[in-house]
Amino acid sequence: MAERRRLAQTALALLLAVAVLGIVPGTGLQAGAAKKLEIFSWWTAGGEADGLKAMFEVYKKRFPGVEIINATVAGGAGTDAKAVLKTRMLGGNPPDSFQVHGGAELVDTWVKTGFMEPLTALYKSEGWLKSFPKDLVDIVSHQGEQYSVPVNVHRGNVLWFNKKIFDENKLKAPATWDEFFKVAETLKGKGITPLSLGDKNKWEAAHLFEDILAAALGAEGYRGLWTGKTSWEGDGVKRALDTFARILNYVNRDHAAFVWDQAAQMLIDRKAAMNVMGDWAAGYFTAKGWKPNVDYGFAPAPGTAGLFVVVTDTFGLPKKAPNREQALAWLKVAGSKEGQEAFNPLKGSICGRTDCDPKKFDVYLQSSAVDFTKNALLPSEVHGSAAPEGFATLFNDILNLFVTNKDVKMAQRALQKACVDNKMCK
């Protein structure tokens, strides 16, 4: 009798555990525990946060009942996020999927070191080899396997301007840096800051210089920088640095206290007339209610017509992802037409896929999509595609110092040494 009473008491305790705590007997797990998905990115500003949210909504519609953990770390170009990600990956605590630039940042940092799962089977099952341009597939591939999904294409070389300021002063977007200096003198003479810059995180000044390099060297010369064919101590880089030093005479004095979106905001607030930034600035303007060809104008960064500096954000699958099934579902959404059409118009980018409906995009993004198909495509160094992470870090540091001392010879020697140290040059 005593034994039967003990068993009854045990059964009652288990029932109470299920009812009160939701504990599944013998498992230690909570009954009906929600599925989870952790997405890691640095998208926290304006349009980029809106775009990510829109893609989450597509995921929730396709895969209801999954709790999405939006693990964002603020800081443009992932300056802070990459350090946090590295700590987590090396510590065996990866997110389910994370934002990474296609190219060297993906392949050299995470694929060659054995941290990523190949996605080749997913590419085949989803038909993505036909949906994405070969150039994009190539920069997320290594030894014939695909390792991440391009969710977008940004253009890195864009000049933005406050259209009303330009109209009031009867100015046209400068097509060359020589024309820029004439426009800048006119604006400066009227008490208007010609060019906004926010280089608190270093990469923003390096981004501006990357566009100047492209203008000075052209497509082949620019590509040669990443293979050793173009010398960092040559005349082309010297011309670019001389131009950069001169441009810095026309930027806001407090640039070191600002970041990229604050520099974009200066155009909205009429505190500056122009800004050179990737077209995530278009997403920022959209989030602020600004419209292309009404509130703001756009043109290729001076001297870069016919060139398209490519920045592509991708998502991959780290080994030991805690919620692998949900991560694979996320990647299907990230690579889908529906997901990319929801994300990119808000983010200020065009689809990585080639079959998105252009009517869903504003006039700026439609023009970017046309240029992407016609222009010479160049990889961005600042945004992870052209060079190893070690060089990118040194590049930012060297340009940050140059902004202060404007020492051309010192910068050239340092850039050449960084190239050799990272085995890009001999």
PDB file of N, CA and C in Angstrom, residues 81-118:
ATOM      1  N   ALA A  81      30.767  45.268 -34.665  1.00  0.00           N
ATOM      2  CA  ALA A  81      30.115  43.955 -34.750  1.00  0.00           C
ATOM      3  C   ALA A  81      31.105  42.843 -35.090  1.00  0.00           C
ATOM      4  N   LYS A  82      32.057  43.130 -35.965  1.00  0.00           N
ATOM      5  CA  LYS A  82      32.998  42.086 -36.379  1.00  0.00           C
ATOM      6  C   LYS A  82      33.846  41.609 -35.200  1.00  0.00           C
ATOM      7  N   ALA A  83      34.190  42.527 -34.307  1.00  0.00           N
ATOM      8  CA  ALA A  83      34.972  42.133 -33.131  1.00  0.00           C
ATOM      9  C   ALA A  83      34.138  41.244 -32.211  1.00  0.00           C
ATOM     10  N   VAL A  84      32.868  41.593 -32.025  1.00  0.00           N
ATOM     11  CA  VAL A  84      31.979  40.781 -31.184  1.00  0.00           C
ATOM     12  C   VAL A  84      31.783  39.404 -31.819  1.00  0.00           C
ATOM     13  N   LEU A  85      31.567  39.392 -33.130  1.00  0.00           N
ATOM     14  CA  LEU A  85      31.370  38.115 -33.828  1.00  0.00           C
ATOM     15  C   LEU A  85      32.592  37.218 -33.688  1.00  0.00           C
ATOM     16  N   LYS A  86      33.770  37.804 -33.842  1.00  0.00           N
ATOM     17  CA  LYS A  86      35.005  37.013 -33.748  1.00  0.00           C
ATOM     18  C   LYS A  86      35.124  36.360 -32.378  1.00  0.00           C
ATOM     19  N   THR A  87      34.806  37.102 -31.332  1.00  0.00           N
ATOM     20  CA  THR A  87      34.861  36.544 -29.978  1.00  0.00           C
ATOM     21  C   THR A  87      33.896  35.379 -29.832  1.00  0.00           C
ATOM     22  N   ARG A  88      32.700  35.552 -30.375  1.00  0.00           N
ATOM     23  CA  ARG A  88      31.699  34.491 -30.257  1.00  0.00           C
ATOM     24  C   ARG A  88      32.097  33.255 -31.068  1.00  0.00           C
ATOM     25  N   MET A  89      32.563  33.468 -32.292  1.00  0.00           N
ATOM     26  CA  MET A  89      32.920  32.326 -33.144  1.00  0.00           C
ATOM     27  C   MET A  89      34.095  31.549 -32.551  1.00  0.00           C
ATOM     28  N   LEU A  90      35.124  32.273 -32.121  1.00  0.00           N
ATOM     29  CA  LEU A  90      36.295  31.601 -31.556  1.00  0.00           C
ATOM     30  C   LEU A  90      35.967  30.935 -30.226  1.00  0.00           C
ATOM     31  N   GLY A  91      34.944  31.464 -29.534  1.00  0.00           N
ATOM     32  CA  GLY A  91      34.537  30.898 -28.258  1.00  0.00           C
ATOM     33  C   GLY A  91      33.536  29.763 -28.379  1.00  0.00           C
ATOM     34  N   GLY A  92      33.219  29.363 -29.618  1.00  0.00           N
ATOM     35  CA  GLY A  92      32.271  28.268 -29.812  1.00  0.00           C
ATOM     36  C   GLY A  92      30.830  28.645 -29.546  1.00  0.00           C
ATOM     37  N   ASN A  93      30.513  29.932 -29.700  1.00  0.00           N
ATOM     38  CA  ASN A  93      29.156  30.425 -29.436  1.00  0.00           C
ATOM     39  C   ASN A  93      28.631  31.186 -30.660  1.00  0.00           C
ATOM     40  N   PRO A  94      28.505  30.522 -31.813  1.00  0.00           N
ATOM     41  CA  PRO A  94      28.096  31.261 -33.016  1.00  0.00           C
ATOM     42  C   PRO A  94      26.603  31.601 -32.980  1.00  0.00           C
ATOM     43  N   PRO A  95      26.214  32.680 -33.663  1.00  0.00           N
ATOM     44  CA  PRO A  95      24.784  32.903 -33.891  1.00  0.00           C
ATOM     45  C   PRO A  95      24.306  31.893 -34.936  1.00  0.00           C
ATOM     46  N   ASP A  96      22.994  31.866 -35.193  1.00  0.00           N
ATOM     47  CA  ASP A  96      22.490  30.918 -36.198  1.00  0.00           C
ATOM     48  C   ASP A  96      22.885  31.326 -37.610  1.00  0.00           C
ATOM     49  N   SER A  97      22.941  32.622 -37.857  1.00  0.00           N
ATOM     50  CA  SER A  97      23.405  33.147 -39.140  1.00  0.00           C
ATOM     51  C   SER A  97      23.894  34.569 -38.908  1.00  0.00           C
ATOM     52  N   PHE A  98      24.875  35.017 -39.703  1.00  0.00           N
ATOM     53  CA  PHE A  98      25.388  36.363 -39.475  1.00  0.00           C
ATOM     54  C   PHE A  98      25.683  37.070 -40.789  1.00  0.00           C
ATOM     55  N   GLN A  99      25.620  38.390 -40.737  1.00  0.00           N
ATOM     56  CA  GLN A  99      25.921  39.253 -41.875  1.00  0.00           C
ATOM     57  C   GLN A  99      27.421  39.246 -42.133  1.00  0.00           C
ATOM     58  N   VAL A 100      27.790  39.067 -43.378  1.00  0.00           N
ATOM     59  CA  VAL A 100      29.207  39.112 -43.742  1.00  0.00           C
ATOM     60  C   VAL A 100      29.314  39.589 -45.192  1.00  0.00           C
ATOM     61  N   HIS A 101      30.302  40.429 -45.472  1.00  0.00           N
ATOM     62  CA  HIS A 101      30.504  40.879 -46.847  1.00  0.00           C
ATOM     63  C   HIS A 101      31.061  39.740 -47.687  1.00  0.00           C
ATOM     64  N   GLY A 102      30.558  39.635 -48.904  1.00  0.00           N
ATOM     65  CA  GLY A 102      31.090  38.648 -49.820  1.00  0.00           C
ATOM     66  C   GLY A 102      32.528  38.987 -50.199  1.00  0.00           C
ATOM     67  N   GLY A 103      33.317  37.973 -50.551  1.00  0.00           N
ATOM     68  CA  GLY A 103      34.701  38.200 -50.931  1.00  0.00           C
ATOM     69  C   GLY A 103      35.660  37.781 -49.832  1.00  0.00           C
ATOM     70  N   ALA A 104      36.756  38.541 -49.699  1.00  0.00           N
ATOM     71  CA  ALA A 104      37.821  38.160 -48.766  1.00  0.00           C
ATOM     72  C   ALA A 104      37.325  38.070 -47.328  1.00  0.00           C
ATOM     73  N   GLU A 105      36.423  38.978 -46.947  1.00  0.00           N
ATOM     74  CA  GLU A 105      35.921  38.967 -45.562  1.00  0.00           C
ATOM     75  C   GLU A 105      35.267  37.627 -45.229  1.00  0.00           C
ATOM     76  N   LEU A 106      34.489  37.099 -46.158  1.00  0.00           N
ATOM     77  CA  LEU A 106      33.855  35.787 -45.955  1.00  0.00           C
ATOM     78  C   LEU A 106      34.871  34.653 -46.097  1.00  0.00           C
ATOM     79  N   VAL A 107      35.560  34.631 -47.223  1.00  0.00           N
ATOM     80  CA  VAL A 107      36.377  33.462 -47.567  1.00  0.00           C
ATOM     81  C   VAL A 107      37.623  33.360 -46.690  1.00  0.00           C
ATOM     82  N   ASP A 108      38.393  34.474 -46.600  1.00  0.00           N
ATOM     83  CA  ASP A 108      39.648  34.409 -45.855  1.00  0.00           C
ATOM     84  C   ASP A 108      39.426  34.294 -44.348  1.00  0.00           C
ATOM     85  N   THR A 109      38.406  35.015 -43.868  1.00  0.00           N
ATOM     86  CA  THR A 109      38.209  35.061 -42.411  1.00  0.00           C
ATOM     87  C   THR A 109      37.514  33.816 -41.885  1.00  0.00           C
ATOM     88  N   TRP A 110      36.482  33.336 -42.594  1.00  0.00           N
ATOM     89  CA  TRP A 110      35.641  32.292 -41.999  1.00  0.00           C
ATOM     90  C   TRP A 110      35.630  30.970 -42.751  1.00  0.00           C
ATOM     91  N   VAL A 111      35.781  31.004 -44.076  1.00  0.00           N
ATOM     92  CA  VAL A 111      35.680  29.741 -44.828  1.00  0.00           C
ATOM     93  C   VAL A 111      36.991  28.953 -44.760  1.00  0.00           C
ATOM     94  N   LYS A 112      38.102  29.609 -45.133  1.00  0.00           N
ATOM     95  CA  LYS A 112      39.388  28.919 -45.142  1.00  0.00           C
ATOM     96  C   LYS A 112      39.789  28.436 -43.747  1.00  0.00           C
ATOM     97  N   THR A 113      39.267  29.096 -42.723  1.00  0.00           N
ATOM     98  CA  THR A 113      39.599  28.726 -41.350  1.00  0.00           C
ATOM     99  C   THR A 113      38.675  27.644 -40.797  1.00  0.00           C
ATOM    100  N   GLY A 114      37.683  27.217 -41.623  1.00  0.00           N
ATOM    101  CA  GLY A 114      36.875  26.058 -41.260  1.00  0.00           C
ATOM    102  C   GLY A 114      35.685  26.332 -40.364  1.00  0.00           C
ATOM    103  N   PHE A 115      35.188  27.569 -40.352  1.00  0.00           N
ATOM    104  CA  PHE A 115      34.079  27.894 -39.462  1.00  0.00           C
ATOM    105  C   PHE A 115      32.707  27.799 -40.121  1.00  0.00           C
ATOM    106  N   MET A 116      32.659  27.616 -41.463  1.00  0.00           N
ATOM    107  CA  MET A 116      31.365  27.705 -42.153  1.00  0.00           C
ATOM    108  C   MET A 116      30.975  26.383 -42.801  1.00  0.00           C
ATOM    109  N   GLU A 117      29.659  26.172 -42.874  1.00  0.00           N
ATOM    110  CA  GLU A 117      29.135  25.042 -43.634  1.00  0.00           C
ATOM    111  C   GLU A 117      28.941  25.451 -45.094  1.00  0.00           C
ATOM    112  N   PRO A 118      29.262  24.592 -46.052  1.00  0.00           N
ATOM    113  CA  PRO A 118      28.949  24.920 -47.452  1.00  0.00           C
ATOM    114  C   PRO A 118      27.434  24.904 -47.676  1.00  0.00           C
TER     115      PRO A 118
END
